[in-house]
mmCIF file of C-alpha atoms in Angstrom:
data_model
loop_
_atom_site.group_PDB
_atom_site.id
_atom_site.type_symbol
_atom_site.label_atom_id
_atom_site.label_comp_id
_atom_site.label_asym_id
_atom_site.label_seq_id
_atom_site.Cartn_x
_atom_site.Cartn_y
_atom_site.Cartn_z
ATOM 1 C CA MET A 1 15.748 -0.929 8.889
ATOM 2 C CA ASN A 2 17.070 -3.117 11.709
ATOM 3 C CA PRO A 3 20.346 -4.708 10.495
ATOM 4 C CA ASN A 4 20.373 -7.287 13.301
ATOM 5 C CA ALA A 5 16.865 -8.641 12.796
ATOM 6 C CA ALA A 6 15.889 -11.747 10.883
ATOM 7 C CA PRO A 7 13.818 -10.916 7.782
ATOM 8 C CA ILE A 8 10.958 -13.305 8.631
ATOM 9 C CA ALA A 9 10.748 -11.994 12.189
ATOM 10 C CA GLU A 10 10.657 -8.411 10.885
ATOM 11 C CA MET A 11 7.877 -9.309 8.439
ATOM 12 C CA ARG A 12 5.829 -10.865 11.210
ATOM 13 C CA GLU A 13 6.318 -7.811 13.416
ATOM 14 C CA ILE A 14 5.325 -5.407 10.633
ATOM 15 C CA VAL A 15 2.199 -7.434 9.818
ATOM 16 C CA SER A 16 1.206 -7.713 13.469
ATOM 17 C CA LYS A 17 1.660 -3.976 14.127
ATOM 18 C CA GLU A 18 0.505 -2.420 10.855
ATOM 19 C CA GLY A 19 -1.338 -5.105 8.915
ATOM 20 C CA ILE A 20 -0.518 -7.029 5.739
ATOM 21 C CA GLY A 21 -0.803 -3.895 3.590
ATOM 22 C CA ALA A 22 2.262 -2.437 5.309
ATOM 23 C CA LEU A 23 4.423 -4.898 3.361
ATOM 24 C CA TRP A 24 3.531 -2.947 0.215
ATOM 25 C CA LYS A 25 4.162 0.573 1.522
ATOM 26 C CA GLY A 26 5.602 2.703 -1.233
ATOM 27 C CA VAL A 27 4.812 0.268 -4.045
ATOM 28 C CA GLY A 28 2.777 2.875 -5.955
ATOM 29 C CA PRO A 29 5.550 5.485 -6.013
ATOM 30 C CA ALA A 30 8.075 2.727 -6.753
ATOM 31 C CA MET A 31 6.136 1.697 -9.871
ATOM 32 C CA VAL A 32 5.791 5.301 -11.018
ATOM 33 C CA ARG A 33 9.514 5.809 -10.418
ATOM 34 C CA ALA A 34 10.422 2.682 -12.397
ATOM 35 C CA ALA A 35 8.309 3.794 -15.361
ATOM 36 C CA ALA A 36 9.678 7.357 -15.256
ATOM 37 C CA LEU A 37 13.248 6.079 -14.934
ATOM 38 C CA THR A 38 13.008 3.775 -17.930
ATOM 39 C CA ALA A 39 11.180 6.304 -20.088
ATOM 40 C CA SER A 40 13.581 9.129 -19.229
ATOM 41 C CA GLN A 41 16.674 6.988 -19.768
ATOM 42 C CA LEU A 42 15.617 5.616 -23.135
ATOM 43 C CA ALA A 43 14.205 8.833 -24.555
ATOM 44 C CA THR A 44 17.081 10.986 -23.332
ATOM 45 C CA TYR A 45 19.726 8.564 -24.571
ATOM 46 C CA ASP A 46 18.240 8.312 -28.060
ATOM 47 C CA GLU A 47 17.597 12.044 -28.429
ATOM 48 C CA THR A 48 21.014 13.009 -27.057
ATOM 49 C CA LYS A 49 22.684 10.567 -29.393
ATOM 50 C CA LEU A 50 20.867 12.052 -32.408
ATOM 51 C CA ILE A 51 21.669 15.635 -31.351
ATOM 52 C CA LEU A 52 25.341 14.860 -30.748
ATOM 53 C CA VAL A 53 25.704 13.174 -34.141
ATOM 54 C CA LYS A 54 24.064 16.166 -35.881
ATOM 55 C CA ARG A 55 25.754 19.018 -33.987
ATOM 56 C CA THR A 56 29.183 17.703 -33.025
ATOM 57 C CA SER A 57 31.984 15.778 -34.641
ATOM 58 C CA LEU A 58 31.113 12.655 -32.654
ATOM 59 C CA GLU A 59 30.401 9.581 -34.751
ATOM 60 C CA GLU A 60 28.912 6.216 -33.876
ATOM 61 C CA GLY A 61 31.198 4.620 -31.295
ATOM 62 C CA PHE A 62 32.278 4.514 -27.689
ATOM 63 C CA HIS A 63 32.606 8.293 -27.117
ATOM 64 C CA LEU A 64 29.145 9.002 -28.528
ATOM 65 C CA HIS A 65 27.644 6.245 -26.386
ATOM 66 C CA LEU A 66 29.493 7.459 -23.294
ATOM 67 C CA CYS A 67 28.366 11.081 -23.691
ATOM 68 C CA SER A 68 24.766 10.137 -24.524
ATOM 69 C CA SER A 69 24.483 7.743 -21.610
ATOM 70 C CA MET A 70 26.019 10.292 -19.215
ATOM 71 C CA VAL A 71 23.366 12.850 -20.190
ATOM 72 C CA ALA A 72 20.671 10.169 -19.827
ATOM 73 C CA GLY A 73 21.958 9.381 -16.329
ATOM 74 C CA VAL A 74 21.800 13.035 -15.257
ATOM 75 C CA VAL A 75 18.311 13.595 -16.691
ATOM 76 C CA SER A 76 16.889 10.385 -15.235
ATOM 77 C CA THR A 77 18.354 11.306 -11.832
ATOM 78 C CA LEU A 78 16.682 14.720 -11.976
ATOM 79 C CA ILE A 79 13.372 13.101 -12.861
ATOM 80 C CA THR A 80 13.451 10.222 -10.378
ATOM 81 C CA ALA A 81 15.114 11.800 -7.305
ATOM 82 C CA PRO A 82 11.840 13.341 -6.040
ATOM 83 C CA MET A 83 10.090 10.006 -6.490
ATOM 84 C CA ASP A 84 12.850 8.212 -4.582
ATOM 85 C CA MET A 85 12.565 10.665 -1.690
ATOM 86 C CA ILE A 86 8.765 10.302 -1.585
ATOM 87 C CA LYS A 87 8.945 6.510 -1.836
ATOM 88 C CA THR A 88 11.469 6.348 1.000
ATOM 89 C CA ARG A 89 9.401 8.561 3.285
ATOM 90 C CA LEU A 90 6.263 6.529 2.613
ATOM 91 C CA MET A 91 8.076 3.259 3.273
ATOM 92 C CA LEU A 92 9.611 4.490 6.518
ATOM 93 C CA GLN A 93 6.493 5.906 8.129
ATOM 94 C CA GLN A 94 5.027 3.606 10.727
ATOM 95 C CA GLY A 95 1.736 3.282 12.479
ATOM 96 C CA SER A 96 -1.894 2.901 11.624
ATOM 97 C CA GLU A 97 -3.732 4.799 8.896
ATOM 98 C CA ASP A 98 -4.784 7.446 11.448
ATOM 99 C CA SER A 99 -1.286 8.184 12.773
ATOM 100 C CA ARG A 100 0.547 8.380 9.443
ATOM 101 C CA ILE A 101 2.014 11.686 8.354
ATOM 102 C CA TYR A 102 1.404 11.127 4.625
ATOM 103 C CA ARG A 103 -1.727 9.677 3.019
ATOM 104 C CA ASN A 104 -0.127 8.935 -0.353
ATOM 105 C CA GLY A 105 2.718 9.998 -2.650
ATOM 106 C CA PHE A 106 1.076 13.239 -3.782
ATOM 107 C CA HIS A 107 0.306 14.222 -0.198
ATOM 108 C CA CYS A 108 3.907 13.474 0.793
ATOM 109 C CA GLY A 109 5.307 15.580 -2.045
ATOM 110 C CA TYR A 110 2.946 18.441 -1.243
ATOM 111 C CA LYS A 111 3.827 18.437 2.468
ATOM 112 C CA VAL A 112 7.560 18.254 1.771
ATOM 113 C CA VAL A 113 7.449 21.194 -0.644
ATOM 114 C CA ARG A 114 5.289 23.271 1.707
ATOM 115 C CA LYS A 115 7.377 22.562 4.815
ATOM 116 C CA GLU A 116 10.925 22.133 3.477
ATOM 117 C CA GLY A 117 10.872 23.797 0.043
ATOM 118 C CA PRO A 118 11.153 22.329 -3.456
ATOM 119 C CA MET A 119 14.850 21.474 -3.137
ATOM 120 C CA ALA A 120 13.943 18.984 -0.384
ATOM 121 C CA LEU A 121 12.595 16.745 -3.151
ATOM 122 C CA TYR A 122 16.209 16.302 -4.265
ATOM 123 C CA LYS A 123 17.595 15.196 -0.901
ATOM 124 C CA GLY A 124 19.971 12.353 -1.630
ATOM 125 C CA GLY A 125 20.161 13.324 -5.303
ATOM 126 C CA PHE A 126 23.932 12.993 -5.478
ATOM 127 C CA ALA A 127 23.794 9.507 -3.954
ATOM 128 C CA ILE A 128 21.106 8.564 -6.462
ATOM 129 C CA PHE A 129 23.283 9.809 -9.326
ATOM 130 C CA ALA A 130 26.320 7.995 -7.890
ATOM 131 C CA ARG A 131 24.370 4.765 -8.399
ATOM 132 C CA LEU A 132 22.232 5.636 -11.411
ATOM 133 C CA GLY A 133 24.869 7.457 -13.493
ATOM 134 C CA PRO A 134 27.343 4.576 -13.807
ATOM 135 C CA GLN A 135 24.522 2.040 -14.133
ATOM 136 C CA THR A 136 23.028 4.011 -17.031
ATOM 137 C CA MET A 137 26.390 4.398 -18.756
ATOM 138 C CA ILE A 138 27.268 0.713 -18.414
ATOM 139 C CA THR A 139 23.804 -0.362 -19.571
ATOM 140 C CA PHE A 140 23.792 1.706 -22.756
ATOM 141 C CA ILE A 141 27.428 1.104 -23.675
ATOM 142 C CA LEU A 142 26.906 -2.636 -23.214
ATOM 143 C CA CYS A 143 23.630 -2.498 -25.143
ATOM 144 C CA GLU A 144 25.351 -0.768 -28.070
ATOM 145 C CA LYS A 145 28.193 -3.290 -28.006
ATOM 146 C CA LEU A 146 25.729 -6.197 -27.992
ATOM 147 C CA ARG A 147 23.794 -4.569 -30.828
ATOM 148 C CA ALA A 148 26.996 -4.332 -32.882
ATOM 149 C CA LEU A 149 27.957 -7.946 -32.099
ATOM 150 C CA ALA A 150 24.504 -9.098 -33.193
ATOM 151 C CA GLY A 151 24.906 -7.211 -36.470
ATOM 152 C CA LEU A 152 22.005 -4.860 -35.805
ATOM 153 C CA HIS A 153 22.119 -1.367 -37.271
ATOM 154 C CA THR A 154 22.458 1.692 -35.059
ATOM 155 C CA MET A 155 20.174 4.694 -35.259
#
């Protein structure tokens, strides 16, 4: 978190103060978040695309891909924002095992909801969508374009 520090010096300081395990703070929630993000993006994109083709006048093409990927971006943000908040809080807490506020991701989520309310899990949600929304749209639109260039059939 110190913008003026050298990365190696920061690593040494973290290891000396908190132990080698401190370098992996938040890795569990980060892995869960990555899996939930990918699953929610892919499933939501495919299902939205099928629903839009069935229930609207949209046909295979850019507008269908744009709408489907936008919905996928919103849904994946709603699913992953709480995990991002928990991961960030776990990574930022300092100290030994005894002085830490949160024991693990579930404990962090529980304490946040009890103390700050359920909406606290979505702190920073707009910023997450500002990054994740465009990334999701670009990824799926590009994927569909590459699929077409490779001659692969769409759903």
